[in-house]
Short mmCIF file of C-alpha atoms in Angstrom, two decimals:
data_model
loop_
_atom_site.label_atom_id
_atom_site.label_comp_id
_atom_site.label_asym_id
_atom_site.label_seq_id
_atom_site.Cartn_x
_atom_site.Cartn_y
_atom_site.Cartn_z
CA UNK L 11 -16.63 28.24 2.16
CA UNK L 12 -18.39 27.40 5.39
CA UNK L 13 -15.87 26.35 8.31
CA UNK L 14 -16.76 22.90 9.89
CA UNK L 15 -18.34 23.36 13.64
CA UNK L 16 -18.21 20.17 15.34
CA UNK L 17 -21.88 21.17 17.10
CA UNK L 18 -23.01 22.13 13.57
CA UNK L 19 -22.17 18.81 11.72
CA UNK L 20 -23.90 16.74 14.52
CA UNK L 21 -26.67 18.81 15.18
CA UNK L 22 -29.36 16.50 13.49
CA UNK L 23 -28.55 13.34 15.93
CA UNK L 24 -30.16 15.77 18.57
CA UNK L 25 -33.08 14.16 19.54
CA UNK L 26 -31.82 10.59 19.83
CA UNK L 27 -29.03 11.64 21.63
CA UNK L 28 -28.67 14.43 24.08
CA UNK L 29 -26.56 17.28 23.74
CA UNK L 30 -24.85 15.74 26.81
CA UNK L 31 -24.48 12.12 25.17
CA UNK L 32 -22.52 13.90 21.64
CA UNK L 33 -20.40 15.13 23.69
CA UNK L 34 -19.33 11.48 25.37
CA UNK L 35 -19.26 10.13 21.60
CA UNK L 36 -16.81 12.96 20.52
CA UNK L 37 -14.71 11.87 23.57
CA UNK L 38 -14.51 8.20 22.49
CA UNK L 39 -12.25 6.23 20.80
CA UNK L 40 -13.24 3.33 18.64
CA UNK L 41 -10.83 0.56 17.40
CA UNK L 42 -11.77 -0.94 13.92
CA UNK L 43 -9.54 -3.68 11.97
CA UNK L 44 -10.35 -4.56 8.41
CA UNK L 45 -11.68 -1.23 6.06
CA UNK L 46 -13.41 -3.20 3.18
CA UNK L 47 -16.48 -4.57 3.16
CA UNK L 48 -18.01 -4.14 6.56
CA UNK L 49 -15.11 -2.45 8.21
CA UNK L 50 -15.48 0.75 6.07
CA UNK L 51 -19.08 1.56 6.24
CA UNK L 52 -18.53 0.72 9.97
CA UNK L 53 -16.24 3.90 10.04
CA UNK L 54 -18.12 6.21 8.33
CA UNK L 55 -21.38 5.23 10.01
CA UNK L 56 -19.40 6.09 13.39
CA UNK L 57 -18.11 9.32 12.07
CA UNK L 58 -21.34 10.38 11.29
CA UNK L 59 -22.50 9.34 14.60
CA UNK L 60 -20.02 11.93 15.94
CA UNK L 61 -17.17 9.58 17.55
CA UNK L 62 -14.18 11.37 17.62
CA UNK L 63 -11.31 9.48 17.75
CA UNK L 64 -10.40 6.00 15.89
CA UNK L 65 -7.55 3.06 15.66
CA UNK L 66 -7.75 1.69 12.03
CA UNK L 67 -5.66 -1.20 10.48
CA UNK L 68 -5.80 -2.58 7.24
CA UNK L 69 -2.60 -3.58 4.96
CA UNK L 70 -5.05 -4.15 1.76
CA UNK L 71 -5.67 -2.49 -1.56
CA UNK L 72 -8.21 -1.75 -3.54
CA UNK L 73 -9.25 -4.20 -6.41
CA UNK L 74 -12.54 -4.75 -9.13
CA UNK L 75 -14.07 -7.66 -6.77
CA UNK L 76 -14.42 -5.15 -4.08
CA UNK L 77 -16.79 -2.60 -6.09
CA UNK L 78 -19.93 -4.69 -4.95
CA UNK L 79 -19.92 -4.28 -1.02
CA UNK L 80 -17.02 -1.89 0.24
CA UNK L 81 -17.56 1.78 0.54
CA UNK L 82 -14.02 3.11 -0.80
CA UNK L 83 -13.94 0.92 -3.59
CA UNK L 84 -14.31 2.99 -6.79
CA UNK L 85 -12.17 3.74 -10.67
CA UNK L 86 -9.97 6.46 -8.95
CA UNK L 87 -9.39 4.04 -5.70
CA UNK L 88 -8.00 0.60 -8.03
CA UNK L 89 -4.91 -0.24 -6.62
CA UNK L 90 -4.98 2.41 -3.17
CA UNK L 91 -4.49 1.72 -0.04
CA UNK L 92 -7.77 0.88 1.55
CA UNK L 93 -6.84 2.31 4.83
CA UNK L 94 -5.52 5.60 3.16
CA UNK L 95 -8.70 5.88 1.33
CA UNK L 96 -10.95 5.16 4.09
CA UNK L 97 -9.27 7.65 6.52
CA UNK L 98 -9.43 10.65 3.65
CA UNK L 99 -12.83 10.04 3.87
CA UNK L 100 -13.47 10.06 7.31
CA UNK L 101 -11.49 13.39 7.73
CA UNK L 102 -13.75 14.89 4.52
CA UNK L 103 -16.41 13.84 7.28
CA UNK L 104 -14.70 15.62 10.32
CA UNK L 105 -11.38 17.04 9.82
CA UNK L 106 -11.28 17.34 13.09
CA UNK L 107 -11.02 13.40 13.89
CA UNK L 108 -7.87 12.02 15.89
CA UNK L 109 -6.82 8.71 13.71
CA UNK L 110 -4.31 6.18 14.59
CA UNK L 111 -3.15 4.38 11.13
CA UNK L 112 -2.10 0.32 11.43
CA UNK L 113 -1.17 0.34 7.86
CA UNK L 114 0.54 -3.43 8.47
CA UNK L 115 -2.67 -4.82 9.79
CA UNK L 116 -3.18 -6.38 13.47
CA UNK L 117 -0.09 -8.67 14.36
CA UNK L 118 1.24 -10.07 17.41
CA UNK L 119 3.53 -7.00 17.80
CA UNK L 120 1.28 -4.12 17.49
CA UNK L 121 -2.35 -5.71 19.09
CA UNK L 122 -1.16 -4.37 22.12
CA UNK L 123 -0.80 -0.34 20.93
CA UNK L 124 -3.49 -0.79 18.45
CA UNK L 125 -5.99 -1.26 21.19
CA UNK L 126 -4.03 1.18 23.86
CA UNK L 127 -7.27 3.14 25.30
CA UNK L 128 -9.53 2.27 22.98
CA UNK L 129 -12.89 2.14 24.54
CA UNK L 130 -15.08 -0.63 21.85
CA UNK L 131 -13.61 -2.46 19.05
CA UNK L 132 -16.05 -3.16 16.00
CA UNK L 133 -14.89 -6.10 13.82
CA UNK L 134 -14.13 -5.21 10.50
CA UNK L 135 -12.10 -8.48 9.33
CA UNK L 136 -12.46 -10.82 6.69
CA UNK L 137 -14.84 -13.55 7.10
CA UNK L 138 -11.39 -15.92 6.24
CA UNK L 139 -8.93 -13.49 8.81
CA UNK L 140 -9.52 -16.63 11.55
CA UNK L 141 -5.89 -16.19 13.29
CA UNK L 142 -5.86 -12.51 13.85
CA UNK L 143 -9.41 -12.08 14.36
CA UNK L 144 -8.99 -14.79 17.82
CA UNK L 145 -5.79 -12.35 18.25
CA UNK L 146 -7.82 -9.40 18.47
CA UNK L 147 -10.62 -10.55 20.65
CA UNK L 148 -8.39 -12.60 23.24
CA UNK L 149 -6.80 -9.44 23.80
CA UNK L 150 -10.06 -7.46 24.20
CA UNK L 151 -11.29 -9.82 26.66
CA UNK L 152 -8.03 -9.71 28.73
CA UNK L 153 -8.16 -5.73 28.63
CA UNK L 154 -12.17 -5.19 29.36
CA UNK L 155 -12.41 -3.91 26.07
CA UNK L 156 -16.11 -4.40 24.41
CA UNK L 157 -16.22 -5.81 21.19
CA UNK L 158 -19.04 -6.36 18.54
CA UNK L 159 -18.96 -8.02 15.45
CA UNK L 160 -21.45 -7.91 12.82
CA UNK L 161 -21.29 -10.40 10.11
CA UNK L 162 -22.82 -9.58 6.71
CA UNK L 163 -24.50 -12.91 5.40
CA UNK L 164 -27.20 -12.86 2.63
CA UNK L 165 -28.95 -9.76 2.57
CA UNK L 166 -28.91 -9.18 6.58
CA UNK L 167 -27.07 -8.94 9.56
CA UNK L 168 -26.08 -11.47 12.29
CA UNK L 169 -24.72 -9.31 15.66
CA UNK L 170 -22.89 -10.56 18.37
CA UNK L 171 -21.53 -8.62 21.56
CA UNK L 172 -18.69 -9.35 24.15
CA UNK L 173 -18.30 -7.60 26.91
CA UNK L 174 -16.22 -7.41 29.75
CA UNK L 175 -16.43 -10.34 32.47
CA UNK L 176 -18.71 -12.39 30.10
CA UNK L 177 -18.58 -15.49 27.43
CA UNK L 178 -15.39 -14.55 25.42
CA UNK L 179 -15.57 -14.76 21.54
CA UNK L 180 -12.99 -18.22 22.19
CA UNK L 181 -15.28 -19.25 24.61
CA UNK L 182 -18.17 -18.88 22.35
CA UNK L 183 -16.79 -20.02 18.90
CA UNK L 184 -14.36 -23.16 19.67
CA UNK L 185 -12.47 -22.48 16.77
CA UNK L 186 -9.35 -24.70 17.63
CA UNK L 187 -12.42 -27.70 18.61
CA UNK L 188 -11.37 -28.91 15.51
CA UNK L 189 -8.98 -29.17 12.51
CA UNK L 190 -7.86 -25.65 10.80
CA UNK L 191 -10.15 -26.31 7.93
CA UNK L 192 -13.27 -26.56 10.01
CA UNK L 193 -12.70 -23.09 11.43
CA UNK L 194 -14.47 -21.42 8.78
CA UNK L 195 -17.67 -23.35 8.93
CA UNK L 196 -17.97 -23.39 12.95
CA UNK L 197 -17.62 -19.65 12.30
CA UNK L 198 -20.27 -19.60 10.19
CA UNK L 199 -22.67 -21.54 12.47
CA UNK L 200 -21.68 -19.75 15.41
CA UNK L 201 -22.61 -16.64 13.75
CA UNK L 202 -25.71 -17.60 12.30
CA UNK L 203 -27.44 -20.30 14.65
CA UNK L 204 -30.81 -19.42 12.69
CA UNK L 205 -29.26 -20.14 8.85
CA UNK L 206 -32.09 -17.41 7.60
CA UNK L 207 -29.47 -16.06 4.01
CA UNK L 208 -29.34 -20.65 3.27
CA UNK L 209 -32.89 -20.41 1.91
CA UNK L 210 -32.37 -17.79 -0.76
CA UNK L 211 -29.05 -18.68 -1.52
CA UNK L 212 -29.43 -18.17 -5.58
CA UNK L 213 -26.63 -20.70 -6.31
CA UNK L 214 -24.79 -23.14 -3.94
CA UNK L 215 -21.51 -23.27 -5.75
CA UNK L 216 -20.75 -20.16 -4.96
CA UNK L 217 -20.20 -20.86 -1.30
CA UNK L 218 -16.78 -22.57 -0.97
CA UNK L 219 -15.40 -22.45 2.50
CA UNK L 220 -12.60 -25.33 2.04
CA UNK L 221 -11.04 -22.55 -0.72
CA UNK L 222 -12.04 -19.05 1.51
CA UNK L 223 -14.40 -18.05 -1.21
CA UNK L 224 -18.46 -16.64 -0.68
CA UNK L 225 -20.76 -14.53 -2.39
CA UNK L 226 -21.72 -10.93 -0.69
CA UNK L 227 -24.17 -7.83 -0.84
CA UNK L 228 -23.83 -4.16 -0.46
CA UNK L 229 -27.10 -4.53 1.23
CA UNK L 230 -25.78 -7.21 4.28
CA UNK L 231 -22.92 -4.58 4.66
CA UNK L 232 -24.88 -1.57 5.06
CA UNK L 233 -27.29 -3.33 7.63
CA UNK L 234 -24.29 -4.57 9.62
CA UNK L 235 -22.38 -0.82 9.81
CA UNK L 236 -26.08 0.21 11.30
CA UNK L 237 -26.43 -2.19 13.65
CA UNK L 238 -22.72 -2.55 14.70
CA UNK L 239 -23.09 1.64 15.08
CA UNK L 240 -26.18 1.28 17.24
CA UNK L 241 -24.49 -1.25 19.04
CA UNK L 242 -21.42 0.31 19.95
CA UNK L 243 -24.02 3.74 20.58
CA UNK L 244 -25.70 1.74 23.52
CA UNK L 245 -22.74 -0.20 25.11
CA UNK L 246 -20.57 3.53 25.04
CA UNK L 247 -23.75 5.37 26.58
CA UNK L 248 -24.46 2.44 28.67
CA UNK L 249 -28.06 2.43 27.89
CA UNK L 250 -30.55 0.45 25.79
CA UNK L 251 -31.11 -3.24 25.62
CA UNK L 252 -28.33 -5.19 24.62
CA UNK L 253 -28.07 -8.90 24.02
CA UNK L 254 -24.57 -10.64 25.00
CA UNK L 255 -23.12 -13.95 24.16
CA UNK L 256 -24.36 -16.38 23.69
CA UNK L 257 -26.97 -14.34 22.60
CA UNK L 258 -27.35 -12.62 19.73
CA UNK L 259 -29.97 -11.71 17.11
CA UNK L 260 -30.34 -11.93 13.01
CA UNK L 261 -31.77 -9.99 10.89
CA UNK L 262 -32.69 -10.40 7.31
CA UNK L 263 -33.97 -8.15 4.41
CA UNK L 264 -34.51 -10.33 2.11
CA UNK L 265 -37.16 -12.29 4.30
CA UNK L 266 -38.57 -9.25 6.76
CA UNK L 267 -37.08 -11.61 9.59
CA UNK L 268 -35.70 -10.72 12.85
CA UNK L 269 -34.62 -13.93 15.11
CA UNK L 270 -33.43 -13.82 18.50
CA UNK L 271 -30.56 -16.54 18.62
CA UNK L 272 -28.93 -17.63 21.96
CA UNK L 273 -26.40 -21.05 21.95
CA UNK L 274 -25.18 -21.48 25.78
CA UNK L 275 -22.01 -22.90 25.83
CA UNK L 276 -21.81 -21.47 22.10
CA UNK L 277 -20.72 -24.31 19.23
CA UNK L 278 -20.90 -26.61 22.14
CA UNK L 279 -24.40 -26.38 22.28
CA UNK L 280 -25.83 -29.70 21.67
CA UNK L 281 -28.00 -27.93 18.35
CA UNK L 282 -24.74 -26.42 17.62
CA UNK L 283 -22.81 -29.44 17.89
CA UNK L 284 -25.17 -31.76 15.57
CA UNK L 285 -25.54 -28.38 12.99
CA UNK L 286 -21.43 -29.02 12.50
CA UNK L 287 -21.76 -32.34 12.59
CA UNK L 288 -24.48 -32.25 9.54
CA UNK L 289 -22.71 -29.76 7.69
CA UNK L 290 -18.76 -31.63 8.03
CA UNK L 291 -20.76 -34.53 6.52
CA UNK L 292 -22.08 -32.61 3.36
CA UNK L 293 -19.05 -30.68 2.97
CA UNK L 294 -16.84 -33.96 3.42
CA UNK L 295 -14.65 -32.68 5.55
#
């Protein structure tokens, strides 16, 4: 049986990265909360990108409505703990790996040690997960820590990126602008300014954000681990083009579109503002 060789197992991103630049990426530790949908094709996208060392929270399991978008959901998995699963196969990846396990999730108690030298966090949360995901990003932005979120929507991807000493992701959302039962549609148009998954959307009565329910793709997923990996490649390496809030950028398969989005002053943003506005009236909230 052939021993695994950190050098070996890597070898191939040679090329696009340097010799030097694997090296950093083995030294770096990367914080991701939420292992289902996005959050566990984030972390094996990473592995294979050669990060070494990872924080991971999830309290979930497992279940049949998770077999069409998240990575570890299979027959043998029903009923497992998603982070158990996703962490067996992230050590079949590199055995070597140095893992932190938040098996109760991110709380109040623990955001603190769960992003304790952690040098990016990639959001991994539920699209519904409104009062921990503010949690986890008001303590980045108190800490320095960069954070990128990629949401899966449609068949694409739509990327945003704090970072250190610029719009926070309270700043850029306004979540608490409004009633509790608005937060999930001003997260929704702060993510997606350009709207490019509303024109394919097969049927409409699928998407219910009074009752936290939406339909989702394999395909958006995949995109979003890519990106979010890329992403979290150029802010650790400190070199490529990024684009911070309130910019941002969407990209979608299903229409071979790419559009570069930027809100100043985020869902304040007088486009943003009537977009809510529009949407609270058709919704009836």
């Amino acid at each position: 049986m052939q021993s695994f060789i950190y050098e070996n197992a890597f070898s191939r991103n040679i090329g696009w990265l340097t010799c030097q630049e694997q090296n950093v990426l083995r030294n770096k530790r990367v914080a991701i909360a939420g292992l289902g949908g996005v959050g566990g094709v984030h972390l094996l996208t990473l592995c294979r990108l050669g990060i070494g060392k990872f924080h991971l929270a999830d309290f979930d399991t497992f279940d049949l409505a998770n077999f069409n978008r998240q990575a570890g959901a299979t027959i043998s998995t029903l009923g497992l703990s998603k982070l158990n699963v996703m962490t067996l196969q992230a050590r079949d990846i590199n055995p070597e790996l140095e893992i932190r396990e938040f098996a109760e999730g991110v709380t109040a108690q623990n955001v603190e040690d769960f992003l304790k030298d952690v040098d990016i966090y990639i959001d991994g949360l539920d699209f519904f997960a409104f009062r921990v995901r503010e949690l986890v990003f008001a303590a980045c932005a108190e800490q320095g820590i960069p954070a990128v979120t990629a949401a899966p929507l449609g068949m694409g991807a739509a990327v945003l990126n704090f970072l250190p000493g610029g719009m926070s992701f309270n700043e850029y959302f306004r979540l608490n602008d409004g009633p509790e039962k608005e937060k999930p549609l001003r997260f929704l148009m702060g993510l997606a300014p350009a709207r490019l998954q509303m024109s394919y959307l097969a049927d409409p009565s699928t998407v219910d954000l009074i009752n936290q329910k939406g339909p989702s793709t394999a395909m958006a997923c995949q995109l979003c681990a890519g990106i979010a990996a890329t992403e979290a490649l150029k802010i650790l390496l400190g070199r490529g083009p990024l684009r911070v809030a309130p910019k941002g950028f969407h990209f979608d398969a299903y229409r071979n579109k790419l559009v570069l989005t930027s809100r100043p002053g985020g869902n304040r943003h007088p486009l943003q503002r009537l977009a809510i506005l529009l949407a609270k009236r058709k919704l009836g909230l």
